[in-house]
């Protein structure tokens, strides 16, 4: 077990987060329950901002809302002075509802609908990352019509794909995102955007090489590739990019073995890679944008579950089933993601037995954790799964018609419900009433 942020084991030998006893939280708010350490989220936002201000003052941090975005989170991000990256009309709407300043919002997406683009233009979002030639054509049409002139970046595929422990570099990346480095469309798009200056304000380029990345080398490579590209653009078209957005991707600790670089080291390293690439290409320092998602919220989240059925399969394994699973955390089933957990009501006790944590979905793949060592587990125990702050609530669903859990921000001994638990009534809210049918 490793504890992050404000987590600790209290005098009752229970897990505490934000000064709140998790056993009491579960009793009061029910399970499954997402508990988010507000202090840690804020601290991560500040660490990013401070690190960038120190190493690259001409920079800005945009929180990637896809990791976890609800109204309260958007408001927090705004209070902490970060910008926000959104990828859909729904995320944009959430941000606006939270009073997020539109000029601090950046819109992404590989297949933005006309409505989404119009919505962004009408709100006056600060930046649109254009993903394809046809999107650019549509945007030109819409900006002409609405007489808005959005700032745009073009998303580039730098041919580098990074994951936790490795990365690959290919000349031509096979991905649905962005413009290929050498594609004809890329050059056509740059020329068209420059030509249609009164409709769009092309400022530079964007790339995102992956997520849950532990190594700095692929970022360094991406910086080098992007500067090479920007230098080529300058040479061929005379356009000097003034903004470079390097996306997100810094990994977090899901398990004790995970050792990502710190936020400070990551930012410092990227900043110096950008500075040296600029010198190497004799390029003026661009504004540097980063879009971290997971590394801001991931470790701040814990999911609490109530243990139900315990099943021993002799010689095979012992299953402890909990009252949630793939509906509230799809990551183990989808990516074979590995999580750590403790019994929150027995957090001070020695782990002695190996168990598998099963979810409650009618799906044999709904195993939250294949192997975890716990104190003797009993029905009614409270299981706390760590590092569920990113891509869990955001990817949650209602499979088997299970209502989605509530989300709490906890801080200084107080719990604030930022998303209430869904009810059965919520589940049928969109269903149309059954038509009365006459008997024949
Ligand atoms: N910017 C762009 C353009 C992105 O596509 C992403 C993530 C981010 C920023 C934020 O990346 P982060 O800092 O969170 O790594 N559902 C997957 C992760 C998908 C990430 C998609 N893009 C998971 O649960 O692991």
Coordinates of C-alpha atoms and ligand atoms in Angstrom, one line a residue:
X1 CA 0.0 0.0 0.0
X2 CA 1.2 3.5 -0.7
X3 CA -0.8 6.6 0.4
X4 CA -0.9 9.8 -1.6
X5 CA -2.1 13.3 -0.9
X6 CA -4.1 13.7 2.3
X7 CA -4.7 9.9 2.7
X8 CA -3.7 8.4 6.0
X9 CA -4.6 5.6 8.4
X10 CA -6.4 7.1 11.4
X11 CA -6.6 6.1 15.0
X12 CA -9.4 3.6 14.3
X13 CA -7.1 1.9 11.8
X14 CA -9.3 3.1 9.0
X15 CA -8.4 4.8 5.7
X16 CA -8.9 8.6 5.9
X17 CA -9.0 11.0 3.0
X18 CA -9.2 14.8 3.2
X19 CA -9.7 14.4 7.0
X20 CA -12.8 12.2 6.4
X21 CA -13.0 8.6 7.7
X22 CA -13.9 6.5 4.7
X23 CA -16.0 4.1 6.7
X24 CA -18.2 7.0 7.7
X25 CA -18.3 8.3 4.2
X26 CA -19.5 4.9 2.9
X27 CA -22.2 4.8 5.6
X28 CA -23.4 8.3 4.9
X29 CA -23.2 8.3 1.1
X30 CA -23.5 4.6 0.2
X31 CA -21.3 2.6 -2.1
X32 CA -19.8 2.4 -4.7
X33 CA -18.5 5.9 -4.0
X34 CA -15.9 8.0 -5.8
X35 CA -13.9 10.0 -3.2
X36 CA -11.7 12.7 -4.6
X37 CA -9.0 14.4 -2.6
X38 CA -9.6 18.1 -3.5
X39 CA -6.4 19.3 -1.8
X40 CA -4.3 16.9 -3.9
X41 CA -6.0 18.0 -7.2
X42 CA -5.4 21.6 -6.4
X43 CA -1.8 20.8 -5.4
X44 CA -1.2 19.1 -8.7
X45 CA -2.7 22.1 -10.6
X46 CA -0.3 24.4 -8.7
X47 CA 2.7 22.2 -9.2
X48 CA 2.2 22.2 -13.0
X49 CA 1.7 25.9 -13.1
X50 CA 4.6 26.7 -10.9
X51 CA 7.0 24.3 -12.7
X52 CA 6.1 25.8 -16.0
X53 CA 6.3 29.4 -14.8
X54 CA 9.8 28.6 -13.5
X55 CA 11.1 26.8 -16.5
X56 CA 9.1 28.2 -19.4
X57 CA 7.3 31.4 -18.5
X58 CA 5.8 31.6 -22.0
X59 CA 3.7 28.5 -21.3
X60 CA 0.2 27.5 -20.2
X61 CA -1.4 24.4 -18.7
X62 CA -4.7 23.2 -20.0
X63 CA -6.3 20.5 -17.9
X64 CA -7.6 17.7 -20.2
X65 CA -11.2 17.4 -19.1
X66 CA -11.7 13.9 -20.6
X67 CA -9.9 12.5 -17.6
X68 CA -12.7 13.8 -15.2
X69 CA -15.0 16.7 -15.9
X70 CA -18.0 17.7 -14.0
X71 CA -19.2 21.2 -13.1
X72 CA -17.3 21.3 -9.8
X73 CA -14.1 20.1 -11.4
X74 CA -14.4 22.8 -14.2
X75 CA -14.9 25.4 -11.5
X76 CA -11.8 24.1 -9.5
X77 CA -9.7 24.2 -12.6
X78 CA -10.7 27.8 -13.3
X79 CA -10.0 28.8 -9.7
X80 CA -6.5 27.3 -10.0
X81 CA -5.9 29.4 -13.1
X82 CA -5.5 26.5 -15.6
X83 CA -7.1 26.5 -19.1
X84 CA -9.3 23.6 -20.1
X85 CA -9.2 21.2 -23.0
X86 CA -12.6 19.8 -24.1
X87 CA -13.4 17.3 -26.7
X88 CA -17.1 17.4 -27.2
X89 CA -20.1 19.7 -27.1
X90 CA -21.0 18.0 -23.7
X91 CA -17.6 18.9 -22.1
X92 CA -17.8 22.4 -23.5
X93 CA -21.3 22.8 -22.2
X94 CA -20.2 21.5 -18.7
X95 CA -17.4 24.1 -18.7
X96 CA -19.6 27.0 -19.7
X97 CA -22.2 26.0 -17.1
X98 CA -19.4 26.1 -14.5
X99 CA -18.6 29.7 -15.6
X100 CA -15.4 28.7 -17.2
X101 CA -14.1 31.6 -19.4
X102 CA -14.5 30.5 -23.0
X103 CA -11.3 32.1 -24.0
X104 CA -9.4 29.7 -21.7
X105 CA -11.0 26.7 -23.4
X106 CA -9.4 24.7 -26.2
X107 CA -11.6 22.4 -28.4
X108 CA -10.3 19.1 -29.6
X109 CA -11.9 16.2 -31.4
X110 CA -11.2 14.1 -34.5
X111 CA -14.8 14.4 -35.8
X112 CA -16.4 17.5 -34.4
X113 CA -19.9 18.0 -35.5
X114 CA -21.1 21.2 -37.2
X115 CA -23.1 21.9 -34.0
X116 CA -20.0 21.5 -31.8
X117 CA -18.0 23.8 -34.0
X118 CA -20.8 26.4 -34.1
X119 CA -21.2 26.1 -30.3
X120 CA -17.4 26.7 -29.9
X121 CA -17.5 29.7 -32.2
X122 CA -20.5 31.2 -30.5
X123 CA -19.0 30.9 -27.1
X124 CA -15.8 32.2 -28.4
X125 CA -13.4 29.5 -27.3
X126 CA -9.8 30.5 -27.2
X127 CA -8.5 27.8 -29.5
X128 CA -9.7 25.1 -31.8
X129 CA -7.3 22.2 -32.7
X130 CA -8.2 21.3 -36.2
X131 CA -7.8 17.6 -36.9
X132 CA -8.4 17.2 -40.6
X133 CA -8.6 19.0 -43.9
X134 CA -12.4 18.6 -44.1
X135 CA -12.7 20.0 -40.6
X136 CA -10.7 23.1 -41.8
X137 CA -13.0 23.6 -44.8
X138 CA -16.1 23.3 -42.6
X139 CA -14.6 25.7 -40.0
X140 CA -13.8 28.3 -42.7
X141 CA -17.4 28.1 -43.9
X142 CA -18.7 28.5 -40.4
X143 CA -16.4 31.2 -39.3
X144 CA -17.2 33.1 -42.5
X145 CA -20.9 32.8 -41.7
X146 CA -20.7 33.7 -38.0
X147 CA -18.0 36.3 -38.6
X148 CA -15.9 34.8 -35.9
X149 CA -12.1 34.3 -36.3
X150 CA -11.0 31.5 -34.2
X151 CA -7.4 30.9 -33.2
X152 CA -6.5 27.4 -34.6
X153 CA -3.7 24.9 -34.3
X154 CA -3.3 21.9 -36.6
X155 CA -3.0 18.5 -34.9
X156 CA 0.0 16.7 -36.2
X157 CA 0.8 13.0 -36.0
X158 CA 4.5 13.0 -35.2
X159 CA 4.9 9.3 -35.9
X160 CA 5.7 8.5 -32.2
X161 CA 3.5 6.4 -30.1
X162 CA 4.3 6.1 -26.5
X163 CA 2.8 3.9 -23.7
X164 CA 3.8 3.1 -20.2
X165 CA 7.1 1.4 -20.8
X166 CA 7.9 1.7 -24.4
X167 CA 7.4 3.8 -27.5
X168 CA 7.6 3.4 -31.2
X169 CA 8.6 5.7 -33.9
X170 CA 7.3 5.1 -37.3
X171 CA 7.5 7.4 -40.3
X172 CA 3.8 7.2 -40.8
X173 CA 1.7 6.6 -37.8
X174 CA -1.5 4.6 -38.2
X175 CA -3.9 6.8 -36.2
X176 CA -7.3 8.4 -36.7
X177 CA -6.0 11.6 -35.2
X178 CA -4.5 14.6 -36.9
X179 CA -2.4 15.3 -40.0
X180 CA 0.5 13.1 -41.1
X181 CA 3.8 14.9 -41.3
X182 CA 4.2 14.5 -45.0
X183 CA 0.7 14.1 -46.1
X184 CA -0.5 16.3 -49.0
X185 CA -3.5 17.4 -46.9
X186 CA -1.2 18.8 -44.3
X187 CA 0.5 21.2 -46.7
X188 CA -2.8 22.0 -48.3
X189 CA -4.4 22.8 -44.9
X190 CA -1.5 25.0 -43.9
X191 CA -1.6 26.9 -47.1
X192 CA -5.4 27.2 -47.0
X193 CA -5.4 28.5 -43.4
X194 CA -2.8 31.1 -44.3
X195 CA -4.7 32.2 -47.3
X196 CA -7.9 32.5 -45.4
X197 CA -6.4 34.7 -42.8
X198 CA -9.5 36.8 -42.2
X199 CA -11.5 33.7 -41.3
X200 CA -9.0 31.7 -39.1
X201 CA -5.9 32.7 -37.1
X202 CA -3.4 29.8 -37.5
X203 CA -1.0 30.0 -34.6
X204 CA 0.8 26.7 -34.6
X205 CA 0.7 23.0 -34.1
X206 CA -0.4 20.3 -31.7
X207 CA 0.6 16.8 -31.0
X208 CA -0.2 14.1 -28.4
X209 CA 1.9 11.0 -28.3
X210 CA 0.0 8.9 -25.7
X211 CA -1.0 8.5 -22.2
X212 CA 0.3 6.9 -18.9
X213 CA 3.9 7.5 -20.1
X214 CA 6.8 7.0 -17.7
X215 CA 9.7 7.9 -20.0
X216 CA 10.8 11.3 -21.1
X217 CA 12.6 10.2 -24.2
X218 CA 9.5 9.9 -26.4
X219 CA 8.6 13.5 -25.5
X220 CA 12.0 14.7 -26.4
X221 CA 11.7 13.0 -29.7
X222 CA 8.3 14.5 -30.3
X223 CA 9.7 18.0 -29.6
X224 CA 12.5 17.4 -32.0
X225 CA 10.1 16.1 -34.7
X226 CA 7.7 19.0 -34.2
X227 CA 10.5 21.6 -34.5
X228 CA 11.8 19.9 -37.6
X229 CA 8.3 20.1 -39.0
X230 CA 7.8 23.7 -37.9
X231 CA 11.1 24.7 -39.5
X232 CA 10.1 23.0 -42.8
X233 CA 6.7 24.9 -42.6
X234 CA 8.6 28.1 -42.2
X235 CA 10.9 27.4 -45.1
X236 CA 8.1 26.3 -47.4
X237 CA 5.4 28.8 -46.5
X238 CA 7.0 31.6 -44.6
X239 CA 4.8 30.8 -41.6
X240 CA 6.5 30.8 -38.2
X241 CA 4.5 29.0 -35.6
X242 CA 4.1 30.9 -32.4
X243 CA 2.3 28.1 -30.4
X244 CA 3.3 24.5 -29.8
X245 CA 0.9 22.3 -27.9
X246 CA 2.5 19.0 -26.7
X247 CA -0.7 17.4 -25.4
X248 CA -0.8 15.3 -22.2
X249 CA 0.5 11.9 -21.2
X250 CA 2.5 12.0 -18.0
X251 CA 1.8 8.7 -16.1
X252 CA 0.8 8.2 -12.5
X253 CA 1.3 5.5 -9.9
X254 CA -1.3 2.8 -10.0
X255 CA 0.9 0.4 -8.2
X256 CA 4.0 0.5 -6.0
X257 CA 6.1 -0.5 -9.0
X258 CA 5.0 2.4 -11.1
X259 CA 7.6 5.1 -11.1
X260 CA 6.7 8.0 -13.3
X261 CA 8.7 11.2 -13.3
X262 CA 7.5 14.0 -11.0
X263 CA 5.4 16.8 -12.4
X264 CA 8.4 19.1 -11.8
X265 CA 10.9 16.9 -13.6
X266 CA 8.5 16.3 -16.5
X267 CA 7.8 20.0 -17.0
X268 CA 11.4 21.0 -16.6
X269 CA 12.6 18.4 -19.1
X270 CA 10.0 19.3 -21.7
X271 CA 10.8 23.0 -21.3
X272 CA 14.5 22.4 -21.8
X273 CA 13.9 20.1 -24.8
X274 CA 11.8 22.9 -26.4
X275 CA 14.5 25.4 -25.7
X276 CA 17.2 23.4 -27.2
X277 CA 15.2 22.4 -30.2
X278 CA 14.4 26.1 -30.8
X279 CA 18.1 26.9 -30.7
X280 CA 19.0 24.0 -32.9
X281 CA 16.5 25.1 -35.6
X282 CA 17.1 28.8 -35.0
X283 CA 13.4 29.1 -34.2
X284 CA 11.9 31.8 -31.9
X285 CA 10.6 30.3 -28.6
X286 CA 6.9 29.4 -29.2
X287 CA 4.2 29.6 -26.5
X288 CA 4.3 26.1 -25.0
X289 CA 1.0 24.5 -24.1
X290 CA 0.6 21.2 -22.1
X291 CA -2.6 19.3 -21.6
X292 CA -2.3 17.0 -18.6
X293 CA -5.3 15.0 -17.5
X294 CA -4.5 11.8 -15.6
X295 CA -1.6 13.3 -13.7
X296 CA -3.8 16.0 -12.2
X297 CA -6.7 13.9 -11.0
X298 CA -5.7 10.2 -11.2
X299 CA -4.0 9.7 -7.8
X300 CA -6.6 11.9 -6.1
X301 CA -9.4 9.4 -6.5
X302 CA -10.3 6.4 -4.5
X303 CA -13.4 4.2 -5.1
X304 CA -15.1 2.7 -2.1
X305 CA -17.0 -0.6 -2.5
X306 CA -18.8 -2.8 -0.1
X307 CA -17.7 -6.5 -0.2
X308 CA -20.5 -8.9 -0.7
X309 CA -20.2 -12.5 -1.7
X310 CA -16.9 -14.3 -1.0
X311 CA -16.3 -17.5 -3.1
X312 CA -13.5 -20.0 -2.7
X313 CA -12.6 -22.1 -5.7
X314 CA -10.4 -24.7 -4.0
X315 CA -6.9 -24.7 -5.5
X316 CA -7.8 -21.9 -7.9
X317 CA -8.5 -18.6 -6.1
X318 CA -10.7 -16.8 -3.7
X319 CA -13.1 -14.2 -5.1
X320 CA -14.4 -11.3 -3.1
X321 CA -17.3 -9.6 -5.1
X322 CA -18.0 -5.9 -4.6
X323 CA -21.0 -3.8 -5.4
X324 CA -19.5 -2.1 -8.4
X325 CA -17.0 -3.0 -11.1
X326 CA -16.7 -2.5 -14.8
X327 CA -19.6 0.0 -14.9
X328 CA -17.7 2.4 -12.7
X329 CA -14.2 1.4 -13.7
X330 CA -13.9 -0.1 -17.2
X331 CA -10.1 0.2 -17.2
X332 CA -9.2 -3.3 -16.0
X333 CA -11.6 -4.9 -18.5
X334 CA -10.6 -2.6 -21.4
X335 CA -6.9 -2.1 -20.9
X336 CA -5.9 -4.8 -18.4
X337 CA -5.2 -2.0 -16.0
X338 CA -3.8 -3.0 -12.6
X339 CA -5.0 -1.4 -9.4
X340 CA -4.1 -1.6 -5.7
X341 CA -6.6 -1.8 -2.9
X342 CA -7.0 -2.0 0.9
X343 CA -9.7 -2.9 3.2
X344 CA -10.6 0.7 4.4
X345 CA -12.1 -0.5 7.6
X346 CA -9.0 -2.6 8.4
X347 CA -6.4 -0.4 6.9
X348 CA -3.9 -0.9 9.7
X349 CA -4.1 -4.7 9.6
X350 CA -1.5 -6.9 7.8
X351 CA -2.4 -8.2 4.4
X352 CA -2.4 -12.0 4.7
X353 CA -4.5 -13.5 2.0
X354 CA -4.5 -13.3 -1.8
X355 CA -7.9 -12.5 -3.3
X356 CA -9.4 -11.5 -6.6
X357 CA -11.8 -8.7 -6.6
X358 CA -14.8 -9.4 -8.8
X359 CA -17.3 -6.8 -10.0
X360 CA -21.1 -7.4 -10.1
X361 CA -21.7 -7.1 -13.8
X362 CA -22.9 -10.1 -15.7
X363 CA -19.7 -10.5 -17.5
X364 CA -16.9 -12.9 -16.6
X365 CA -14.3 -10.3 -17.6
X366 CA -15.6 -8.0 -14.8
X367 CA -12.6 -8.5 -12.5
X368 CA -11.5 -5.3 -10.9
X369 CA -8.2 -6.7 -9.5
X370 CA -6.8 -10.1 -10.3
X371 CA -4.6 -10.4 -7.3
X372 CA -4.5 -8.3 -4.2
X373 CA -3.2 -9.1 -0.7
X374 CA -5.7 -8.2 2.0
X375 CA -6.3 -8.9 5.7
X376 CA -8.9 -11.7 6.1
X377 CA -11.8 -10.4 4.1
X378 CA -15.4 -10.7 5.2
X379 CA -18.8 -9.8 3.8
X380 CA -19.5 -6.2 4.7
X381 CA -15.9 -5.0 4.6
X382 CA -15.1 -1.8 2.8
X383 CA -12.7 -2.0 -0.1
X384 CA -10.8 1.1 -1.2
X385 CA -9.3 1.0 -4.7
X386 CA -6.7 3.6 -5.3
X387 CA -5.9 5.9 -8.2
X388 CA -9.4 5.9 -9.7
X389 CA -9.6 9.7 -10.2
X390 CA -9.0 9.7 -14.0
X391 CA -10.9 7.9 -16.7
X392 CA -13.2 6.1 -14.2
X393 CA -16.2 8.3 -13.6
X394 CA -15.5 9.8 -17.0
X395 CA -15.9 6.4 -18.6
X396 CA -18.6 5.0 -16.3
X397 CA -21.8 3.6 -17.7
X398 CA -25.1 2.0 -16.7
X399 CA -24.4 -1.5 -17.8
X400 CA -26.9 -3.9 -16.2
X401 CA -28.9 -0.8 -15.3
X402 CA -26.7 0.0 -12.3
X403 CA -26.9 3.6 -11.3
X404 CA -23.7 5.5 -11.4
X405 CA -22.1 6.3 -8.0
X406 CA -21.9 9.7 -6.4
X407 CA -18.7 11.7 -6.5
X408 CA -17.4 13.5 -3.4
X409 CA -14.7 16.2 -3.1
X410 CA -13.3 15.7 0.4
X411 CA -11.2 18.4 2.2
X412 CA -10.5 19.5 5.8
X413 CA -12.8 16.9 7.3
X414 CA -15.7 17.9 5.0
X415 CA -17.3 15.9 2.2
X416 CA -19.0 17.8 -0.6
X417 CA -21.2 15.8 -3.0
X418 CA -20.2 17.1 -6.4
X419 CA -22.2 14.6 -8.3
X420 CA -25.2 12.9 -6.7
X421 CA -25.7 9.2 -6.9
X422 CA -28.0 8.2 -9.8
X423 CA -31.4 6.8 -8.8
X424 CA -33.5 4.2 -10.5
X425 CA -35.8 7.0 -11.6
X426 CA -32.7 8.6 -13.4
X427 CA -32.2 5.3 -15.2
X428 CA -35.7 5.4 -16.8
X429 CA -35.7 9.2 -17.2
X430 CA -35.0 9.1 -20.9
X431 CA -37.3 6.1 -21.6
X432 CA -40.5 7.2 -23.3
X433 CA -43.7 6.1 -21.6
X434 CA -45.1 2.8 -22.8
X435 CA -47.9 3.5 -25.2
X436 CA -51.3 2.3 -24.0
X437 CA -52.2 -0.5 -26.4
X438 CA -55.7 -1.5 -27.0
X439 CA -56.5 -5.2 -26.7
X440 CA -57.5 -7.0 -29.8
Ligands
LIG1 N1 -4.6 15.9 -24.9 C1 -5.0 15.1 -25.9 C2 -5.2 15.5 -27.2 C3 -5.4 13.8 -25.5 O1 -5.9 13.0 -26.5 C4 -5.3 13.3 -24.2 C5 -5.7 12.0 -23.8 C6 -4.8 14.2 -23.2 C7 -4.4 15.5 -23.6 C8 -4.7 13.8 -21.8 O2 -3.8 12.8 -21.6 P1 -3.3 12.3 -20.1 O3 -2.5 13.5 -19.5 O4 -4.6 12.1 -19.3 O5 -2.6 11.1 -20.4 N2 -9.0 6.3 -21.4 C9 -7.6 6.0 -21.4 C10 -6.8 7.3 -21.7 C11 -7.1 7.9 -23.0 C12 -6.4 9.2 -23.2 C13 -6.8 9.9 -24.4 N3 -6.2 11.2 -24.6 C14 -7.2 5.4 -20.1 O6 -8.1 5.2 -19.2 O7 -6.0 5.0 -19.8

